[in-house]
Short mmCIF file of C-alpha atoms in Angstrom, two decimals:
data_model
loop_
_atom_site.label_atom_id
_atom_site.label_comp_id
_atom_site.label_asym_id
_atom_site.label_seq_id
_atom_site.Cartn_x
_atom_site.Cartn_y
_atom_site.Cartn_z
CA UNK A 1 35.88 10.08 13.53
CA UNK A 2 36.73 11.48 10.06
CA UNK A 3 34.78 9.63 7.32
CA UNK A 4 37.01 7.67 4.96
CA UNK A 5 37.00 8.52 1.35
CA UNK A 6 34.88 6.32 -0.85
CA UNK A 7 36.08 4.76 -4.12
CA UNK A 8 35.83 7.15 -7.07
CA UNK A 9 33.38 6.81 -9.93
CA UNK A 10 33.61 3.86 -12.23
CA UNK A 11 35.22 4.51 -15.59
CA UNK A 12 32.75 4.80 -18.49
CA UNK A 13 33.18 3.01 -21.80
CA UNK A 14 33.72 5.14 -24.82
CA UNK A 15 30.96 3.59 -26.92
CA UNK A 16 27.84 5.68 -27.28
CA UNK A 17 24.64 4.02 -26.10
CA UNK A 18 22.02 3.00 -28.70
CA UNK A 19 19.16 5.44 -28.57
CA UNK A 20 15.69 4.12 -29.42
CA UNK A 21 12.78 6.31 -30.58
CA UNK A 22 11.06 7.93 -27.62
CA UNK A 23 7.29 7.83 -27.33
CA UNK A 24 5.17 11.00 -27.26
CA UNK A 25 3.15 10.91 -24.07
CA UNK A 26 -0.37 12.29 -23.75
CA UNK A 27 0.19 13.36 -20.10
CA UNK A 28 3.18 13.89 -17.78
CA UNK A 29 2.08 10.96 -15.67
CA UNK A 30 2.80 8.52 -18.49
CA UNK A 31 6.36 9.82 -18.67
CA UNK A 32 7.18 9.96 -14.93
CA UNK A 33 5.81 6.52 -14.16
CA UNK A 34 8.50 4.85 -16.24
CA UNK A 35 11.62 4.59 -14.14
CA UNK A 36 15.20 4.90 -15.25
CA UNK A 37 16.76 1.48 -14.95
CA UNK A 38 20.41 1.91 -14.02
CA UNK A 39 22.94 -0.85 -13.34
CA UNK A 40 24.93 -0.12 -10.24
CA UNK A 41 27.42 -2.83 -9.19
CA UNK A 42 27.33 -6.33 -10.71
CA UNK A 43 23.75 -7.64 -10.48
CA UNK A 44 22.30 -4.61 -8.66
CA UNK A 45 19.95 -2.58 -10.77
CA UNK A 46 18.28 0.66 -9.56
CA UNK A 47 14.79 1.63 -10.69
CA UNK A 48 14.97 5.36 -10.15
CA UNK A 49 11.80 7.44 -10.29
CA UNK A 50 10.88 11.09 -10.24
CA UNK A 51 7.94 10.03 -8.12
CA UNK A 52 7.32 6.29 -7.71
CA UNK A 53 3.88 6.75 -6.11
CA UNK A 54 2.46 7.88 -9.48
CA UNK A 55 1.82 4.11 -9.91
CA UNK A 56 -0.23 4.04 -6.64
CA UNK A 57 -2.13 7.25 -7.37
CA UNK A 58 -2.90 6.55 -11.06
CA UNK A 59 -4.01 3.02 -10.44
CA UNK A 60 -6.20 3.97 -7.50
CA UNK A 61 -7.83 6.94 -9.27
CA UNK A 62 -8.58 4.91 -12.38
CA UNK A 63 -10.03 2.11 -10.41
CA UNK A 64 -12.26 4.45 -8.29
CA UNK A 65 -13.52 6.24 -11.44
CA UNK A 66 -14.20 2.93 -13.17
CA UNK A 67 -16.24 1.61 -10.21
CA UNK A 68 -18.09 4.92 -9.75
CA UNK A 69 -16.77 5.46 -6.25
CA UNK A 70 -15.66 8.91 -7.35
CA UNK A 71 -16.83 11.13 -10.20
CA UNK A 72 -15.10 13.85 -12.25
CA UNK A 73 -15.08 17.16 -10.39
CA UNK A 74 -15.05 15.50 -6.98
CA UNK A 75 -12.36 16.42 -4.43
CA UNK A 76 -9.92 13.71 -3.36
CA UNK A 77 -8.24 14.25 0.00
CA UNK A 78 -5.27 12.55 1.68
CA UNK A 79 -2.37 13.08 4.13
CA UNK A 80 1.11 12.94 2.76
CA UNK A 81 4.77 13.66 3.50
CA UNK A 82 5.50 14.54 -0.12
CA UNK A 83 5.75 12.20 -3.08
CA UNK A 84 2.26 10.71 -2.83
CA UNK A 85 0.83 14.24 -2.66
CA UNK A 86 2.49 15.17 -5.95
CA UNK A 87 1.44 11.92 -7.59
CA UNK A 88 -2.12 12.32 -6.50
CA UNK A 89 -2.20 16.02 -7.65
CA UNK A 90 -0.91 14.89 -11.05
CA UNK A 91 -3.52 12.15 -11.27
CA UNK A 92 -6.25 14.56 -10.39
CA UNK A 93 -5.00 16.93 -12.95
CA UNK A 94 -5.20 14.29 -15.57
CA UNK A 95 -8.69 13.02 -14.75
CA UNK A 96 -10.51 16.31 -13.95
CA UNK A 97 -10.64 15.82 -10.18
CA UNK A 98 -9.97 18.29 -7.42
CA UNK A 99 -7.22 17.55 -4.87
CA UNK A 100 -6.74 18.55 -1.18
CA UNK A 101 -3.54 17.61 0.62
CA UNK A 102 -2.97 17.64 4.35
CA UNK A 103 0.82 17.97 4.24
CA UNK A 104 3.49 16.96 6.62
CA UNK A 105 5.67 19.60 8.21
CA UNK A 106 8.50 18.15 6.15
CA UNK A 107 6.90 19.23 2.86
CA UNK A 108 9.14 22.00 1.54
CA UNK A 109 8.24 25.18 -0.32
CA UNK A 110 9.18 23.74 -3.69
CA UNK A 111 6.80 20.79 -3.33
CA UNK A 112 4.10 22.96 -1.97
CA UNK A 113 4.36 25.40 -4.93
CA UNK A 114 4.11 22.48 -7.40
CA UNK A 115 0.97 21.26 -5.59
CA UNK A 116 -0.65 24.67 -5.65
CA UNK A 117 0.14 25.37 -9.29
CA UNK A 118 -1.32 21.92 -10.17
CA UNK A 119 -4.61 23.12 -8.57
CA UNK A 120 -4.33 21.30 -5.27
CA UNK A 121 -5.28 23.05 -2.05
CA UNK A 122 -2.82 22.44 0.85
CA UNK A 123 -3.15 22.45 4.61
CA UNK A 124 0.30 22.01 6.14
CA UNK A 125 0.97 20.97 9.66
CA UNK A 126 2.95 23.38 11.87
CA UNK A 127 6.64 22.71 12.60
CA UNK A 128 7.21 19.76 14.92
CA UNK A 129 10.21 17.90 16.26
CA UNK A 130 8.17 14.69 16.35
CA UNK A 131 7.15 12.80 13.23
CA UNK A 132 4.73 10.90 15.44
CA UNK A 133 2.95 14.09 16.46
CA UNK A 134 3.05 15.30 12.73
CA UNK A 135 1.44 12.12 11.49
CA UNK A 136 -1.23 12.08 14.15
CA UNK A 137 -2.06 15.74 13.56
CA UNK A 138 -2.50 15.06 9.82
CA UNK A 139 -4.87 12.21 10.32
CA UNK A 140 -6.93 14.11 12.88
CA UNK A 141 -7.13 17.08 10.45
CA UNK A 142 -8.35 14.85 7.61
CA UNK A 143 -11.09 13.49 9.85
CA UNK A 144 -12.19 17.00 10.78
CA UNK A 145 -12.51 17.99 7.14
CA UNK A 146 -14.35 14.82 6.27
CA UNK A 147 -16.85 15.58 9.05
CA UNK A 148 -17.35 19.06 7.65
CA UNK A 149 -17.49 18.05 3.98
CA UNK A 150 -18.97 14.59 3.34
CA UNK A 151 -18.54 15.03 -0.38
CA UNK A 152 -14.75 14.54 -0.02
CA UNK A 153 -13.26 11.21 -0.88
CA UNK A 154 -10.51 10.09 1.46
CA UNK A 155 -7.90 8.21 -0.62
CA UNK A 156 -6.49 6.48 2.47
CA UNK A 157 -3.18 5.64 0.93
CA UNK A 158 -2.10 3.94 4.14
CA UNK A 159 -5.13 1.61 4.30
CA UNK A 160 -7.00 1.19 0.97
CA UNK A 161 -5.66 -1.78 -0.98
CA UNK A 162 -6.79 -0.02 -4.26
CA UNK A 163 -3.22 1.45 -4.19
CA UNK A 164 -1.75 -1.94 -4.96
CA UNK A 165 -3.43 -2.10 -8.38
CA UNK A 166 -1.10 0.33 -10.20
CA UNK A 167 1.99 -1.62 -9.33
CA UNK A 168 0.97 -4.49 -11.65
CA UNK A 169 1.98 -2.19 -14.52
CA UNK A 170 5.46 -1.74 -12.89
CA UNK A 171 5.75 -5.54 -12.51
CA UNK A 172 5.03 -5.95 -16.21
CA UNK A 173 7.74 -3.43 -17.02
CA UNK A 174 10.22 -5.21 -14.78
CA UNK A 175 9.41 -8.57 -16.35
CA UNK A 176 9.86 -7.22 -19.89
CA UNK A 177 13.12 -5.27 -19.02
CA UNK A 178 15.21 -7.44 -16.77
CA UNK A 179 16.37 -11.05 -17.17
CA UNK A 180 14.15 -13.85 -15.76
CA UNK A 181 15.02 -15.93 -12.76
CA UNK A 182 15.32 -15.19 -9.02
CA UNK A 183 15.31 -11.59 -7.95
CA UNK A 184 15.60 -9.69 -4.64
CA UNK A 185 13.54 -6.50 -4.40
CA UNK A 186 14.94 -3.95 -1.96
CA UNK A 187 12.92 -0.91 -0.90
CA UNK A 188 11.41 1.21 1.92
CA UNK A 189 8.30 -0.31 3.34
CA UNK A 190 6.37 2.94 3.60
CA UNK A 191 2.66 2.36 3.15
CA UNK A 192 3.37 -1.11 1.93
CA UNK A 193 1.88 -0.63 -1.52
CA UNK A 194 5.05 -0.03 -3.52
CA UNK A 195 7.13 -2.94 -2.33
CA UNK A 196 4.12 -5.15 -1.58
CA UNK A 197 2.26 -4.36 -4.77
CA UNK A 198 5.28 -4.97 -7.00
CA UNK A 199 6.36 -8.22 -5.27
CA UNK A 200 2.89 -9.66 -5.06
CA UNK A 201 2.44 -9.15 -8.81
CA UNK A 202 5.88 -10.62 -9.56
CA UNK A 203 5.31 -13.71 -7.45
CA UNK A 204 1.95 -14.35 -9.16
CA UNK A 205 3.96 -14.99 -12.40
CA UNK A 206 5.86 -17.81 -10.67
CA UNK A 207 9.09 -15.95 -10.38
CA UNK A 208 11.10 -16.58 -7.21
CA UNK A 209 11.18 -13.20 -5.41
CA UNK A 210 12.70 -12.18 -2.14
CA UNK A 211 11.41 -8.97 -0.57
CA UNK A 212 13.78 -6.88 1.60
CA UNK A 213 12.02 -4.06 3.37
CA UNK A 214 13.61 -0.97 5.05
CA UNK A 215 12.43 0.83 8.14
CA UNK A 216 13.50 3.86 10.20
CA UNK A 217 13.83 3.46 13.95
CA UNK A 218 10.67 4.70 15.65
CA UNK A 219 8.22 3.04 13.15
CA UNK A 220 5.43 0.88 14.54
CA UNK A 221 5.15 -1.11 11.30
CA UNK A 222 7.79 -3.65 12.11
CA UNK A 223 8.09 -3.07 15.82
CA UNK A 224 10.72 -0.41 16.36
CA UNK A 225 8.50 2.23 18.11
CA UNK A 226 10.60 1.85 21.23
CA UNK A 227 13.33 3.95 19.60
CA UNK A 228 13.58 7.51 18.20
CA UNK A 229 15.90 9.13 15.71
CA UNK A 230 15.94 12.87 16.30
CA UNK A 231 17.57 13.55 12.90
CA UNK A 232 15.04 11.44 10.93
CA UNK A 233 13.38 13.35 8.11
CA UNK A 234 12.39 10.25 6.03
CA UNK A 235 8.79 10.32 7.24
CA UNK A 236 7.47 8.38 4.28
CA UNK A 237 9.32 5.09 4.85
CA UNK A 238 8.01 4.36 8.30
CA UNK A 239 4.86 5.01 10.36
CA UNK A 240 3.72 6.11 13.81
CA UNK A 241 0.33 4.51 13.30
CA UNK A 242 -0.56 1.00 11.94
CA UNK A 243 -0.85 0.80 8.11
CA UNK A 244 -3.38 -1.67 6.89
CA UNK A 245 -1.72 -1.70 3.47
CA UNK A 246 1.45 -3.28 4.89
CA UNK A 247 1.14 -7.07 4.37
CA UNK A 248 3.90 -8.36 6.66
CA UNK A 249 3.71 -11.86 5.25
CA UNK A 250 5.16 -10.64 1.94
CA UNK A 251 8.55 -9.62 3.50
CA UNK A 252 11.53 -11.96 3.79
CA UNK A 253 14.00 -9.70 5.45
CA UNK A 254 13.72 -6.33 7.26
CA UNK A 255 16.49 -3.80 7.88
CA UNK A 256 16.22 -0.80 10.25
CA UNK A 257 18.49 2.13 9.52
CA UNK A 258 19.12 5.48 11.23
CA UNK A 259 19.31 8.84 9.44
CA UNK A 260 23.17 8.81 9.17
CA UNK A 261 23.24 5.43 7.43
CA UNK A 262 20.56 6.44 5.00
CA UNK A 263 22.59 9.58 4.29
CA UNK A 264 25.72 7.51 3.70
CA UNK A 265 23.79 5.49 1.08
CA UNK A 266 22.35 8.59 -0.66
CA UNK A 267 25.69 10.45 -0.82
CA UNK A 268 27.48 7.26 -1.88
CA UNK A 269 24.97 6.68 -4.65
CA UNK A 270 25.60 10.18 -6.03
CA UNK A 271 29.39 9.96 -5.60
CA UNK A 272 29.90 6.58 -7.18
CA UNK A 273 27.05 6.40 -9.71
CA UNK A 274 26.14 10.10 -10.29
CA UNK A 275 22.53 9.32 -9.25
CA UNK A 276 20.79 12.03 -7.27
CA UNK A 277 18.03 10.34 -5.24
CA UNK A 278 16.18 10.69 -1.96
CA UNK A 279 17.02 9.23 1.45
CA UNK A 280 14.81 6.17 1.14
CA UNK A 281 16.71 5.35 -2.06
CA UNK A 282 19.96 5.92 -0.23
CA UNK A 283 18.93 3.53 2.48
CA UNK A 284 17.94 0.92 -0.16
CA UNK A 285 21.21 1.41 -1.93
CA UNK A 286 23.21 0.70 1.25
CA UNK A 287 21.11 -2.30 2.12
CA UNK A 288 21.21 -3.77 -1.47
CA UNK A 289 25.00 -3.46 -1.53
CA UNK A 290 25.23 -5.53 1.66
CA UNK A 291 22.66 -8.05 0.53
CA UNK A 292 24.14 -8.47 -2.95
CA UNK A 293 27.61 -9.18 -1.50
CA UNK A 294 26.05 -12.17 0.31
CA UNK A 295 24.21 -13.52 -2.79
CA UNK A 296 26.54 -13.18 -5.75
CA UNK A 297 24.99 -13.75 -9.13
CA UNK A 298 21.41 -13.02 -7.91
CA UNK A 299 19.64 -10.05 -9.34
CA UNK A 300 18.89 -7.25 -6.88
CA UNK A 301 16.37 -4.57 -7.76
CA UNK A 302 16.62 -1.35 -5.71
CA UNK A 303 13.56 0.88 -5.62
CA UNK A 304 14.39 4.59 -5.84
CA UNK A 305 11.21 6.35 -4.92
CA UNK A 306 12.09 9.94 -5.69
CA UNK A 307 14.88 12.40 -6.51
CA UNK A 308 17.13 14.06 -3.99
CA UNK A 309 15.90 17.65 -4.35
CA UNK A 310 13.93 17.88 -1.07
CA UNK A 311 17.02 16.62 0.73
CA UNK A 312 19.40 19.07 -0.76
CA UNK A 313 20.06 21.17 2.36
CA UNK A 314 19.82 18.62 5.11
CA UNK A 315 21.61 15.79 3.41
CA UNK A 316 23.56 16.59 0.30
CA UNK A 317 24.89 20.06 1.48
CA UNK A 318 26.40 18.05 4.38
CA UNK A 319 28.14 15.50 2.13
CA UNK A 320 31.56 15.98 3.83
CA UNK A 321 30.05 14.55 7.03
CA UNK A 322 28.70 11.44 5.30
CA UNK A 323 29.96 8.08 6.50
CA UNK A 324 31.86 5.74 4.24
CA UNK A 325 29.38 3.06 3.06
CA UNK A 326 32.09 0.37 2.87
CA UNK A 327 32.81 0.76 6.59
CA UNK A 328 29.19 0.10 7.61
CA UNK A 329 27.72 -3.26 8.70
CA UNK A 330 24.37 -4.22 10.17
CA UNK A 331 23.85 -5.95 13.47
CA UNK A 332 22.22 -9.31 12.66
CA UNK A 333 19.55 -10.16 15.14
CA UNK A 334 17.22 -13.14 15.78
CA UNK A 335 14.23 -11.33 17.33
CA UNK A 336 12.87 -7.83 17.84
CA UNK A 337 14.06 -7.96 21.44
CA UNK A 338 17.65 -7.63 20.10
CA UNK A 339 16.80 -4.71 17.85
CA UNK A 340 19.38 -1.84 18.26
CA UNK A 341 20.39 1.27 16.35
CA UNK A 342 22.05 2.29 14.12
CA UNK A 343 21.45 -0.63 11.65
CA UNK A 344 19.91 -3.95 12.39
CA UNK A 345 18.73 -6.84 10.09
CA UNK A 346 16.27 -9.68 10.87
CA UNK A 347 15.14 -12.51 8.72
CA UNK A 348 11.38 -11.75 8.89
CA UNK A 349 10.50 -14.97 7.04
CA UNK A 350 7.06 -13.75 5.88
CA UNK A 351 5.58 -13.85 9.34
CA UNK A 352 2.58 -11.92 10.57
CA UNK A 353 2.57 -8.34 11.99
CA UNK A 354 4.47 -8.00 15.29
CA UNK A 355 2.82 -7.44 18.65
CA UNK A 356 3.43 -3.76 19.66
CA UNK A 357 6.81 -3.46 21.23
CA UNK A 358 7.11 -3.11 24.95
CA UNK A 359 10.86 -3.29 25.18
CA UNK A 360 13.45 -0.57 24.69
CA UNK A 361 12.16 2.68 26.09
CA UNK A 362 8.55 1.90 25.38
CA UNK A 363 6.43 4.05 23.00
CA UNK A 364 6.01 6.70 25.67
CA UNK A 365 9.69 6.93 26.47
CA UNK A 366 11.66 6.11 23.28
CA UNK A 367 15.33 5.30 23.30
CA UNK A 368 17.27 7.78 21.23
CA UNK A 369 19.26 6.59 18.29
CA UNK A 370 23.02 7.15 18.46
CA UNK A 371 24.30 9.83 16.14
CA UNK A 372 26.97 7.67 14.59
CA UNK A 373 28.47 4.21 14.77
CA UNK A 374 31.09 2.62 12.51
CA UNK A 375 31.58 -1.07 12.39
CA UNK A 376 34.80 -2.68 11.04
#
């Protein structure tokens, strides 16, 4: 089916924006941790980052140095599919630490070059058609290196709650920049620290906050491991292993999207709003548009974790194939037993972690995700 044309860009007003004096930063991490806040449609605001995980990495490194758990000159090691690796390398650059990254096969040459110039050493996993295998290989490799070099400090971005600490700064920024009152935060679940850390800090202020999390099919985090998406390259928003940093009881609603729907959101965001952002941001944009239409007048904050550069070839160069966002609708489900591609939504209602799925095809025989589906 030929994708329908999306609405064109919104007309801009002629008035020039008021420019305030810009601060002079002491290090690049101070600059990139502040997101661009961009109004999309109505009460939907995008927080668009160059690399959102700089909050996680900076907060964690500062805390570890303060407690004496690491010392200047020590080597920090972790596994990453991209943006955490860059954030950690920048934090190590700032605080005089060494950095070693065990990189996903999805890390491209541009990202690897940045890491190496920053002084990080990189071990990259071989090409793989399975993100499950890629993630398992990375963790096994980290453990081998730790056995050989006990002086390494494993950051454990998936499991160490120290990564929540930096997002309190982001919560303060949001509180000072956006109107008070109820807000819905929409973002990829990933390791849990970004969405969970922000929302936990916002709720502690007494503000009513809904948290809408986004997952790819095939992730164990919210019970979709019985499916697989052969086109999925958004390794960072889901998981093939349990993440201890995901606090399931923080999430009100969960959406599962396939690659084609995330692509529709990313291309739609660039086409309509001129914002070049990654696939997880595209997925969040699509989900927030649907959520906001059902709660008019409520502020929706979309988390845009990174830019679109590493998706240039496999997503944006294929923009003519992108589905029309306005034609896409999720399947509303009442339980994980009803979960189906390409897009499902469940009111999670802040419940505990799911029991590992046994339906669908089972973890050993996953059901493939359909390539495309349009709903009227």
